[in-house]
Structure formats: structure tokens, C-alpha cells
Amino acid sequence: MTSVVQSLADVNQQLFEAKKTKKLSFEQIAQRMGRDEVWVAALFYGQAKPTDDEVDKLIDVLGPWVDAKAMKRHFNPHFFPERGQLTPMPPTDPTLYRLYEVVGVYGYALKSVIHEKFGDGIMSAINFSAKVDKVQKNGADTVRITYEGKWLPYDFHC
Amino acid sequence: MTSVVQSLADVNQQLFEAKKTKKLSFEQIAQRMGRDEVWVAALFYGQAKPTDDEVDKLIDVLGPWVDAKAMKRHFNPHFFPERGQLTPMPPTDPTLYRLYEVVGVYGYALKSVIHEKFGDGIMSAINFSAKVDKVQKNGADTVRITYEGKWLPYDFHC
Amino acid sequence: MTSVVQSLADVNQQLFEAKKTKKLSFEQIAQRMGRDEVWVAALFYGQAKPTDDEVDKLIDVLGPWVDAKAMKRHFNPHFFPERGQLTPMPPTDPTLYRLYEVVGVYGYALKSVIHEKFGDGIMSAINFSAKVDKVQKNGADTVRITYEGKWLPYDFHC
Amino acid sequence: MTSVVQSLADVNQQLFEAKKTKKLSFEQIAQRMGRDEVWVAALFYGQAKPTDDEVDKLIDVLGPWVDAKAMKRHFNPHFFPERGQLTPMPPTDPTLYRLYEVVGVYGYALKSVIHEKFGDGIMSAINFSAKVDKVQKNGADTVRITYEGKWLPYDFHC
Amino acid sequence: MTSVVQSLADVNQQLFEAKKTKKLSFEQIAQRMGRDEVWVAALFYGQAKPTDDEVDKLIDVLGPWVDAKAMKRHFNPHFFPERGQLTPMPPTDPTLYRLYEVVGVYGYALKSVIHEKFGDGIMSAINFSAKVDKVQKNGADTVRITYEGKWLPYDFHC
Amino acid sequence: MTSVVQSLADVNQQLFEAKKTKKLSFEQIAQRMGRDEVWVAALFYGQAKPTDDEVDKLIDVLGPWVDAKAMKRHFNPHFFPERGQLTPMPPTDPTLYRLYEVVGVYGYALKSVIHEKFGDGIMSAINFSAKVDKVQKNGADTVRITYEGKWLPYDFHC
Amino acid sequence: MTSVVQSLADVNQQLFEAKKTKKLSFEQIAQRMGRDEVWVAALFYGQAKPTDDEVDKLIDVLGPWVDAKAMKRHFNPHFFPERGQLTPMPPTDPTLYRLYEVVGVYGYALKSVIHEKFGDGIMSAINFSAKVDKVQKNGADTVRITYEGKWLPYDFHC
Amino acid sequence: MTSVVQSLADVNQQLFEAKKTKKLSFEQIAQRMGRDEVWVAALFYGQAKPTDDEVDKLIDVLGPWVDAKAMKRHFNPHFFPERGQLTPMPPTDPTLYRLYEVVGVYGYALKSVIHEKFGDGIMSAINFSAKVDKVQKNGADTVRITYEGKWLPYDFHC
Amino acid sequence: MTSVVQSLADVNQQLFEAKKTKKLSFEQIAQRMGRDEVWVAALFYGQAKPTDDEVDKLIDVLGPWVDAKAMKRHFNPHFFPERGQLTPMPPTDPTLYRLYEVVGVYGYALKSVIHEKFGDGIMSAINFSAKVDKVQKNGADTVRITYEGKWLPYDFHC
Amino acid sequence: MTSVVQSLADVNQQLFEAKKTKKLSFEQIAQRMGRDEVWVAALFYGQAKPTDDEVDKLIDVLGPWVDAKAMKRHFNPHFFPERGQLTPMPPTDPTLYRLYEVVGVYGYALKSVIHEKFGDGIMSAINFSAKVDKVQKNGADTVRITYEGKWLPYDFHC
């Protein structure tokens, strides 16, 4: 029941603290790093690997509130994220659960339409990006989430 | 291990058979019904409730390969879908699993960005739509999935 | 097996301690904050987000037994609850389990009656409130729990 | 993935068929039986035990579309419901899931308020009733669900 | 894999330590408190709520090996046990497992006989007591466990 | 969601049918067979093995509504019950669940008291009997369940 | 507990029957189809999608013991496998379990070496093949399983 | 959510730290130890037992950044790894999950081909090795994983 | 809840029926087949593969109560058991559960002693046999189960 | 992922340390204590209760490397092991898993043979011992594990 941020590595917690202190949004950090907002949030949660250059930018954006040395030591070339352990499944948090519910309710519909449009294969979750937009629909605030993943057709040949 | 279509109600299986016989895509049926493609696929999988008018259109589009009477009897005003039981969780099928994996890996990033843009609340999975588009990105076929759900802020007042 | 309060963030534990020291009930705190009793309890358990104004009131009501600075730092605009991780499912505690049992035994009955009265959709758990009342029924103390959630009809249109 | 009604005993399925044929709501049947609407729905789903007199009324209300003899044979004095197996937990259907989510998110808040108002014990789920009302709140259709359960204080004495 | 006692609140651990130091059995403590032996053991394991008077007796019986002040602070009027989290299910310990096995093997037999003798309802686990006796049966030491729970008939009326 | 009786072997279902037709209680059958009531119910549910003599008595008591030949063929010397698969765990039925809840809430208390009275070991669930009695306690109908199991001390010597 | 083949679609069962009747190995069928042996076995188990041409070859190789028409109807362009539901996880069968055990024991070692050689990403399980060879190692029959999957580097850019 | 390395024994964490400091790959360490690269990685993750001689080499390769004495004390003759607890199943990390997915999708195909080539038995996961190679296939970087396990035929004779 | 025998393939059910009709014990069949008793029982339960010669003997021993042709067709060279799916885990049947409990309670003790006597490795469950003997110990009937499995030392070399 | 020894009570960890320091095997300790080797290992893992005399012997054998006072305080008459929590189920460690696999694959065979030899009942896991022997079989090192448990026939009489 520890908050998910408290369960992260020290440098990740430091990132969140620095962001709070500097009152920066993920969008602002993303713009200054030249990366996507959701990717930056994923990086904060330990779900992405930055390049050395991106670590430098991160230090630049959040300094002096992050320990540059610890940051570089952590995000070294040998650092590879262990992804996905953060989120209990099924998620108990309603904001997360709705994303899960969509898979349960519309999963087969999405699978069928993907197959009709592309054939036998999958949307990659690796060569993949996601974004969140605030749009108006019928006069109401609406959350638009866009996933884009490379099409990977099944291809089995030794 | 029965296929998911075989586990559906008789009228739903009939819909799939008729669609196969008439060689119609979900997109084509959707256009003729004036509804969204993913919604039509969801309807076929028993995950959506059509209006009487939509049942008529469905019969019109897929006739004479569906039993109009059985169709109307099934999709009567008292029919309400039992949603979500179709999909084993975690999904074993890779096409479905990738949608699930995205929740595990990017869930907290998405939650954070939603909160930064909207505040405390959720994307509705009820007042909600989804679509699948085939786009080109860096010269490669790419699956774009777009979710749009009404913003629902937490609001607790008796 | 740590008590659920001990597993909360420090400021939440402080809230419980202050409440005990000042011998205030949730009802009394709720009246002084102008909010609902169950919402205040949910706030204590880390399941709700207060406004800045509500944080001030909380400090006012529970002072000087809470650390105002820590309180404000914690409940900053970037704080968003991670909801629902507190409760093991199925709940082992009998008081909680009975609420769960009702879903198992009367769930489909409630779903059917909701659909008959409203159509295809759900009771929102976000635009939602709950209260507990002590009433007499056939001369016996009776717990009355009232849920009120906005009606959300299924509405799928891109 | 069979619909939940199809998984019920034959006589229960017959009740649903007869209700559909006679176009009666649970509310109408409840009024004619002198029982509560949610209880009648629970009875249809095999989650309640009717008295002989209630079986007669049921036959009376739904005749001639139910087989009176089979009905009486099934709902004999030795019939005792096996409750709760109908609902997968966690529920996959969003209408049911929201009731479950409320337990996860507000469970401890409700438990605390119950204890503050009543002491150490539980709301009975046996000497218990539930109802669903359609109310207006801030000009919007709102689902009100009311649980009433006898207060049962812990009392351990051999 | 910590022992279950080590996972209890500090005051509960202190109770066990004091009991060991004073070489008192639960039976002896129970007699001096005027309560049942199993209830006292449950209290030690954090599964019961004592009255103020009972806390005094406990301090009296186990003094000076318990910290009276801490004891009173813990078992204050706002203390309500979170029950049942102690026991992994299915239990791995054979002594506990046999109690669980009886539910699996004889559960439906017990349910049927309860219904035949009482009707539709349950044995309360709240207005409930249990005791353990050592008896001789066919010349062999035999464990007799007696449960007594108030009969609660199903009764659903709004 | 099939009723538990319908999931039993044919001869067991026949036993239930014959009992219903002859309007016999488990108690009455038990008296005529010279066995315990709960054991007879367990036998009906496929959880016990009768001797040849007991099969004869069963046929005698329930004849001519049971097929004696099928009965003898089923309950042959090579028949050995597969116990415990009948009951989902945790049980969803409230009557069964309360027996399970007692293990979760009072399990460690019972284990401790057993150890204090008997030493290191268990109550046998094999050399074991259970009975249900209807008693009055404080003027209220009370369910008394008594377990008696042989004491089995841990004894490990090759 | 039905055998896995009996749980497949009719045409898949027919494939297995025809193969048995014609005494063909997967290797022989694979050679005549110009595909890989493991892929052919996967096809039989409903885990792969053949092209129309491959369906013709299959009919050619296994005729007249397969129903060509049913085969073509089943493996039509709209057929897309639902993958992975066949295998219980963890697998109970020892031959399957050892493949699973390798993931548990050597998973992190493999992940680390993959990252050291390739960077941040995964071995594709879609653009993927597997083969089984019988080799000698230290004079003993040895199973060599080779997986080849396209390298997919993490690449997140909207 | 601690990283898997942080959950290892102190000496294992030291191995990872020393490797990072000396900028050695598993391949380089493996060459200097005369063992396989994946085995060395497994050793680092606590999944393998080194000989005394191998401990010496390890100290030699990674000195002075590892505490030789602690190393020898840990990897003493009485040290036997507890294997497999490191990896959550199903794995949440995509790199690990793909190895798991292969078992789910191609498991029965692999089992069948193994049986056709070898008979009734298994590939040993004990007398077993694995390696990772970077190969080119159709001009793309490809991960090749090779498992080699001794063939173990079923052989049951007392 | 079907009995485990009823869930077996037809020929396996026939084996059990023939055995019952001919009143043969597994021991008697084993002696006439020249195999081990537990192996024969495993064969009946679909957990072992007989040679052609053993199928002939089986037909010989159980004829004419088994269909020789069906038997040979089923136990053809391409038949390979799918092992282990028969037994729910944890087992609900007490006879099976005790075998499971031993692993839970004495598993680490057995592992340690195996390692002390043999080194790093496992007892094979493939090159393995088991037998059951009835012995007297301290004047009481005692079940002796003996497992013998080939020692397999860990050996990882590409 | 802490090693199982590190998760034990302090005195148990001390036992393992002392054993390592004095380079004693479980067999040697067992001989000097006059108990069985597997029992001693179980004692070290917290799965058995020693008598006062055995505690003295333990101190004698392992002194001065164990704290006699702490040892006596821990293994006091009120100490009763909480058994079985040590072993994750299914076990991830291959040495433990093979013992579990045997239950899954040969469980019903063993149950049947036990019933044929003894009747309806179980092998006790309480009045029970186990040993491990190193034997030669067909010229290969073989692990022989022997379980001996008292025969407990089902016997249900109030």
C-alpha cells in the first residue's frame, strides 16, 4: 500500500520530487527533452531507458534538484528497465482499471478489426507510442488516448 | 478451447456465419448501419446492445442469411449484454495481450498524464468509443488505435 | 498483517492520530469541513483528493496535532490517489466481506433492475457518493447504506 | 461465456422466458406478488427461496407460460438456493464491476463509519434488503441503491 | 515467513510475551477475565475488541509485563479489529488446514442438515462462539470443537 | 452454475430424488441406517463410502425409488470417493462461507488452544465426525455444530 | 481433462486423424508443404494461419482423409487463430513444464545477455520461428530447441 | 517493485556492482572463467552454483571490487541455489514475457515434434544449457536462443 | 465434479470397467503385465504410454471386456500422454492432499538432505518409479511410499 | 527473493550458521541427537517442535555457536511451529518442483493403489516420517525417498 512512487528506485523518486519542486509538468519536461510526454512519464516510473544524452537533458531540466552523479550512475548503459511490475493486475485504481476494462469488453472487437485491416499479426507494444489529448466532443471534455504500434505480421520461417 | 465465436449465443454465431457468406467486412456493415466499425464488431461478439432500428438494419444487411425472427427475439428491449466474460485475463492471444501489456507498462504514465491534463478522475469506458486505423509511420504499416472517453471527474457529494 | 492505517502514508497516519487525540468522529470532521462523512473517511484512507481549501480546513480542524507543512506538501496539486489497493479481495474482514457478498448474491438482480429502470449502462462509481445511516426497522438497529451514482448510458460514437 | 440466464435451472430460464413473453417488469411482478423488486429478480436468478404461497403467485402472474408442476416440484420445501456462484469475481461486466469497485475504494471508509455509528459488528447480508431508485441529482439521472441490513454486534460467549 | 505473532501490532506481541513470562494458559487468563478461552486467544491475535473493563483486567492479569498505557491507547474505543488477514487461505499449517478441509469435504452436508433443521438461512459467525474440549472417545484423546452461532433466517423486505 | 446436486453421479442424484419423493429427512434416513445424519448427507453428496450393508439399507429405506442394481454397481468395493471438489473455495454461498470465515477469523485462536490442551499435532479430519444441533441460547434459535476428531500428535521416527 | 486434440475445432481433429491414418510425421508433412515442422504442428493445434495455397497443399497431402470443403471453409481469409488458450499455465505436462521452468530459472540471465548483445528491446515472438533437433552431446541423445525472433528495439516516438 | 538485483543476496549485488565498475560483459567474464555466458549471468542472479575453483576465478576477474572472503563464505559447499523465485509468472517484463508466450503458443507443437523425434519423455532442464546469439536473417538483426537439454525418456521400473 | 474416471478418454474408462467386471486389482494386472502396480494405475489414468506389446498384454488380461481395436487405435505409436491435468492443485481430496502437504512441510528439509547427499541437482521425475507398501510400524498399519528417481546433477555447458 | 533461511526466525538462522561453521551435516547432527536426518532438517527450517531434551542436545552439538538462552527461550513449551508457509506452491525450485510434479502425475495412481491395499482412508502426514537414501540402480546414482505414514481409515461416528 506504499504509493507507487515510493516503491521506485531512489533516482526515480528524486525525479518526482524535483519535478514537484520545479512545478514542471510532464509536457514541459518532454518539450525541453524533445521526447513524448507519455514516454517521459514512463521514464519517471522506471519503464523506459534514456540515452546518455537524454540523461544529461534530464539533469539540465531538473537541476539542481537531482543528483547528477547518482542519475548517471543509475541510467548507465547497463541499465535496462524491468517493465510492468508496477501495476497490479487487475488494476484496483479506477483510472487504470478503465484501460483494462476496455481490453476485456472491446478486445475481441479490436482484434477482429485489426485482422480485417492488416491480416494475421499484432500491433507492436515495443515499436510503440501513446499519447493523451484533451478534446471536446459534444461539448464535453473528452480524454483521447492514441496508441501507435508497428504492424507485425506473423512470419514463421526457420 | 472452443473458439470464442462458438461460445457466443446462437444469433451471434449466425451473424458471423452470414458475414462470412456475404463476404462483408465490419467496415462495410458499419457503413451500411451508420455505426462505428469497432462497435459493430463488439455487437457481433455480444458486447453491445443495438436499438430496434439497428436490429432491422442488421437483418437488412445480412439477410437472408440471418433468422430475422430469432434476431428480433434475442435483441429485444430486455436484452442487456453481459460484458467482458469473453476475454481470458491475462489474454493468451498475442494480439490481445499487447493491449494488456500496454496497460501494465504504460498504465501509470497514462494515469499521470491524464491527471495533469484533466485533474482527479477517469476516462469513461462507457461513454466511450474506439477505432482502428492503418497508417504509415517511417514507411511502415502502423496500427493506430484511438480511444475517446468522456472525462469523468471525481465528485462525491450526497 | 500490519493494520491498514499503518500502511498509509505518514500524513494519513497523522490524520488518524490527531482524530484520536481530539476525539472527533468522521461525522464531526465532515460537518466542520462541509463535506460528507464517508468522503472524509475515504480521504483519511488515502482514497480521495482534497482541494487546497479542504486541506486548510483539515489543518484547522485537527490542529495543532497535524503538521500543516507536511500536510500541504503531501496534498499538493500533483497528488492523485492510487485507489483501491487497500482492500484485499475477497475481503477477509467480515464487515467488508458482507458488502462483497451482496455483489455476489444480489449482483445480477441489481444489474437487471438497473437496466429495467434506466436502460443499457452503469451507475457511475466516480460521480458517486455513499452514506451510512442508523435506522430502526422492526424495532432493531439497522445499517442503511445508500449509494448514489450518476447514470451513464452506453454511448459509442467516434 | 454462456449467458448467465442459460446457466440457470430450467424453471428459472422458464421464468425469464415467461416474463419476456408477458412483457412484465420485475417491478410489476413484485407488485403482484407483494414482494420487493430486487428480491424477485434474485428469485429469478436462483438466489432466493420463495414460500409455497409465493410460488403460487408466481405461477398466477406468469401463467400459462410457466409449467406449474415443474415450478412446484423445483421450489419444494427442500429447495435451498446455492447462492453467489453466478457472479465471476472480480466481475467482468461494468455494471456489476462498479458495485465491486465501490467496495475496493470506499470499503474501509464505510467500515469505519459503520463502527463509529454502531460499534464492533457488521451489517447483516442475510436479514437484508436492497432497492434501486431512479432519482434526479443536479438535473441528471442518478442511480440510487439502498442496502438495509440488520446490525449484528460481535458477541462471543459460550 | 515471519511468525504470525511477529506480524501482530506491538501490544499484541507484548501480550504473548507477558503470557509466556507469567506461564499462563489462555484458559487461566480467560478464567480471570471472565471470558471464553478461544475469545481470549482471538484477542491476543488481534481478532477481537475488548471493552475498557476487559483491557483493565488484561493489564491486571499480565502486569507488570505489559505497558498499561500503550495497551489502553491501542484498545481505545476507536480500535476496531481488521479480521481474518492473519490466516493464509488455503492454510498451509496442518492444524489449520484440517478445519478448512472439513468445510470442503463436509460443507454441503452441513449446509443441507442446517437447512433441514432451520430453513433458509445461516449460522451467524458474528453472534458466535467456539470452544475446544479434550474428550475421550473409544479410549483415545479426541479434539472436540463446538461452534455456536445464532440462527439468521433470510429475510428480505424493504 | 449447475446446482451441486446436478453435478453428482447419477446414483447420487437418484438418492436426492428418492429422498424428495419419500419426504424423508437426512435425520430419518440416518436413524433407519444406524448412522449419523451428517454422514448420510455426505454420502448423498458423494463424500463418503458406504459398506455393502449400508448400501442395502439405503436401498431398503429409499426403495423402490432407487435402482438397486445401479446403486450396488456404483457403491462397489472399488468405489472410493474423490472428496472436496464439490465446494468452491472460498465458498460463494453464505451458509458455507460462514464456516470458512470462522477458520479465517478464529483459526489461529483455535490452533493455539488446541496446542495448549493437547500439544503439537492436529485434530484428525479422517477419524472425525460432525453434527448439527438446534439449541436455544438467550432465547434465540442457535446453530450448534460439533466437530470431533481424533487427536494426532506429530510423531516423526523412521 | 479432455485431451487437447479433442478440444480443437473439428477440422483440426480431422487433420490429426488423417495424419495418424496416413502415418505421416509432422516432418514429412512439412517437407511436402514447404514449411517448417513446428509451424505445421502449430497449424494442427490451431495456432497458425495457413494461406489458401497452403490449405490446398494440406488437402493434397492428407487427402482423401480430410474434408476439403470443410477445410477450405474453416481456413478462409477471415479465419484468425485465437492463440495460446490450449496450454494451461503453469503447464502440468512435464514436457511442456520444462520449457516453462527454463523461463523461471534462466529468464533473467537470458534477458541480461539479450540486452548486452542487442540493447533495450525484445526477441519478437511474432516474426519468429522455432525448431527441434536431435543431436548428440557427450554421447547422449540431446534435444536442441532453437528460437529465432527478430530483434525489436524499444522505439517510442509519436 | 524493488529491482530484481536489489532483491538478491549481498554478494550477488556486489557481483553486479563490480561488473559495472569494471565494465565487463557477461561474455567477457564467461571467457575468463571458461564457462558459458548465460550460466555466468544465471550465477549472478543466484540461479547457479559455482565450484570453489570458479569462485576463485570470479574473485580474480572482478577483484578488488568484490569481497573475496564474503564471496567464499557465501558460495561455500553448503550453498545450494533456490531457483526460479526471481521471475514473476506470468512475467510482466516484455523481454521475459515473449519467452513465456512462446510456451503458450508453440508449446504443444514443440511437445509433439519432440515426441515424434524422440518418443515419450522430456528435454531435461537440469542437464541443460542455453545460449543467445546475434544473427542476421533477411537482413535484420535476429535473436537466436538455443536450448540444449539431455533427452530423458520415461522409464518407470521399481 | 464429474468423477475423474468419467473425465478420461473412452478407452481408459473401458479399462476401469473391465477391471471392475473381472475383479482384478492393479497388483494382479501388474503381475500379469510384468510392470509395476503404480505404473499400471497411472496407465489407467492416462498418465503413461504403453508399448505395443503392453497393449497386447492389457487386452489379453482384460479381454473380452475391452475393445481390442479401439485400444490399439488409441495407444498407437503417436499417442503421448498429456500428463498431470487430472489432479486439481492444491488437491481437494484428503488422500491426495497429504502427499501435497508433505511437499509444503518437509520440502525444504528433503531438498537440503538431497543436496547434502548428492550435490546440486534433482531427483528425476521422469526416470522415476514409485511404489506403495503396507507395513507394520509400532503395531499399526502403515503406508510406505517409495520414490526412486535418477540423480540428475546440474550440468550447464554449451 | 530473500533466501528461505534468511526468512526464518533468528534462532533458526543461527542454527544454519553454526552448522556451517562446525561443518556438520544433518546426518551427523541427527546421529548425535538420536533423531532422523530429515526431521533435523525440518527442525532447522522451523517445521518441527523439539522437546526440551532435544533442545539441550542441539545446544550441545552446535555450541558454542548458538546462543543457548535464546534457543531455550524460542523452543519453549509454548512454541508450536506454523508449518508449510516456507514453500511457494507450485514450487519454483526444480528440486522441490519434482516432488510436486509426482503428486500431479502419479497422484491418482497412488490414491488408487493405497485404496486397494488399505481401503478408504489416507496416509497420515502427521504420524509420518520421511528419509532420503542414495542408492544405485542400473549403475546410476538414484535418489530414494521413503514416506511412512500411519494408515488412517475414514471413521465417522458421533
mmCIF file of N, CA and C in Angstrom, chain G residues 95-122:
data_model
loop_
_atom_site.group_PDB
_atom_site.id
_atom_site.type_symbol
_atom_site.label_atom_id
_atom_site.label_comp_id
_atom_site.label_asym_id
_atom_site.label_seq_id
_atom_site.Cartn_x
_atom_site.Cartn_y
_atom_site.Cartn_z
ATOM 1 N N THR G 95 6.734 -32.399 -20.177
ATOM 2 C CA THR G 95 7.447 -31.975 -21.390
ATOM 3 C C THR G 95 7.260 -30.472 -21.615
ATOM 4 N N LEU G 96 6.045 -30.005 -21.395
ATOM 5 C CA LEU G 96 5.783 -28.569 -21.511
ATOM 6 C C LEU G 96 6.374 -27.801 -20.328
ATOM 7 N N TYR G 97 6.270 -28.396 -19.146
ATOM 8 C CA TYR G 97 6.709 -27.671 -17.956
ATOM 9 C C TYR G 97 8.184 -27.305 -18.021
ATOM 10 N N ARG G 98 9.029 -28.189 -18.563
ATOM 11 C CA ARG G 98 10.454 -27.887 -18.596
ATOM 12 C C ARG G 98 10.728 -26.601 -19.397
ATOM 13 N N LEU G 99 9.943 -26.371 -20.453
ATOM 14 C CA LEU G 99 10.099 -25.127 -21.241
ATOM 15 C C LEU G 99 9.742 -23.906 -20.396
ATOM 16 N N TYR G 100 8.767 -24.093 -19.529
ATOM 17 C CA TYR G 100 8.313 -23.038 -18.628
ATOM 18 C C TYR G 100 9.345 -22.824 -17.511
ATOM 19 N N GLU G 101 9.881 -23.924 -17.004
ATOM 20 C CA GLU G 101 10.868 -23.839 -15.931
ATOM 21 C C GLU G 101 12.100 -23.056 -16.384
ATOM 22 N N VAL G 102 12.489 -23.271 -17.627
ATOM 23 C CA VAL G 102 13.647 -22.562 -18.163
ATOM 24 C C VAL G 102 13.428 -21.043 -18.091
ATOM 25 N N VAL G 103 12.211 -20.604 -18.361
ATOM 26 C CA VAL G 103 11.910 -19.167 -18.265
ATOM 27 C C VAL G 103 12.054 -18.693 -16.820
ATOM 28 N N GLY G 104 11.568 -19.513 -15.876
ATOM 29 C CA GLY G 104 11.656 -19.131 -14.468
ATOM 30 C C GLY G 104 13.088 -19.097 -13.959
ATOM 31 N N VAL G 105 13.877 -20.092 -14.328
ATOM 32 C CA VAL G 105 15.226 -20.215 -13.783
ATOM 33 C C VAL G 105 16.231 -19.354 -14.561
ATOM 34 N N TYR G 106 16.157 -19.416 -15.908
ATOM 35 C CA TYR G 106 17.162 -18.699 -16.704
ATOM 36 C C TYR G 106 16.633 -17.417 -17.340
ATOM 37 N N GLY G 107 15.392 -17.045 -17.026
ATOM 38 C CA GLY G 107 14.787 -15.885 -17.671
ATOM 39 C C GLY G 107 15.607 -14.608 -17.533
ATOM 40 N N TYR G 108 15.981 -14.252 -16.312
ATOM 41 C CA TYR G 108 16.725 -13.005 -16.135
ATOM 42 C C TYR G 108 18.116 -13.094 -16.754
ATOM 43 N N ALA G 109 18.719 -14.286 -16.729
ATOM 44 C CA ALA G 109 20.024 -14.447 -17.373
ATOM 45 C C ALA G 109 19.881 -14.203 -18.874
ATOM 46 N N LEU G 110 18.862 -14.777 -19.482
ATOM 47 C CA LEU G 110 18.655 -14.584 -20.918
ATOM 48 C C LEU G 110 18.363 -13.118 -21.233
ATOM 49 N N LYS G 111 17.513 -12.499 -20.429
ATOM 50 C CA LYS G 111 17.183 -11.082 -20.620
ATOM 51 C C LYS G 111 18.466 -10.238 -20.566
ATOM 52 N N SER G 112 19.310 -10.489 -19.600
ATOM 53 C CA SER G 112 20.524 -9.691 -19.453
ATOM 54 C C SER G 112 21.453 -9.857 -20.648
ATOM 55 N N VAL G 113 21.603 -11.094 -21.087
ATOM 56 C CA VAL G 113 22.507 -11.342 -22.212
ATOM 57 C C VAL G 113 21.916 -10.745 -23.493
ATOM 58 N N ILE G 114 20.608 -10.888 -23.675
ATOM 59 C CA ILE G 114 19.968 -10.239 -24.835
ATOM 60 C C ILE G 114 20.265 -8.733 -24.808
ATOM 61 N N HIS G 115 20.086 -8.099 -23.640
ATOM 62 C CA HIS G 115 20.307 -6.650 -23.558
ATOM 63 C C HIS G 115 21.770 -6.305 -23.840
ATOM 64 N N GLU G 116 22.684 -7.113 -23.318
ATOM 65 C CA GLU G 116 24.100 -6.820 -23.556
ATOM 66 C C GLU G 116 24.466 -6.917 -25.028
ATOM 67 N N LYS G 117 23.845 -7.855 -25.723
ATOM 68 C CA LYS G 117 24.193 -8.048 -27.131
ATOM 69 C C LYS G 117 23.412 -7.126 -28.062
ATOM 70 N N PHE G 118 22.205 -6.731 -27.658
ATOM 71 C CA PHE G 118 21.324 -6.022 -28.583
ATOM 72 C C PHE G 118 20.897 -4.633 -28.098
ATOM 73 N N GLY G 119 20.845 -4.443 -26.794
ATOM 74 C CA GLY G 119 20.335 -3.180 -26.257
ATOM 75 C C GLY G 119 18.962 -3.371 -25.648
ATOM 76 N N ASP G 120 18.164 -2.288 -25.567
ATOM 77 C CA ASP G 120 16.863 -2.328 -24.902
ATOM 78 C C ASP G 120 15.790 -2.756 -25.902
ATOM 79 N N GLY G 121 15.235 -3.919 -25.712
ATOM 80 C CA GLY G 121 14.214 -4.402 -26.629
ATOM 81 C C GLY G 121 13.912 -5.848 -26.361
ATOM 82 N N ILE G 122 13.314 -6.512 -27.333
ATOM 83 C CA ILE G 122 12.886 -7.897 -27.132
ATOM 84 C C ILE G 122 13.168 -8.750 -28.370
#
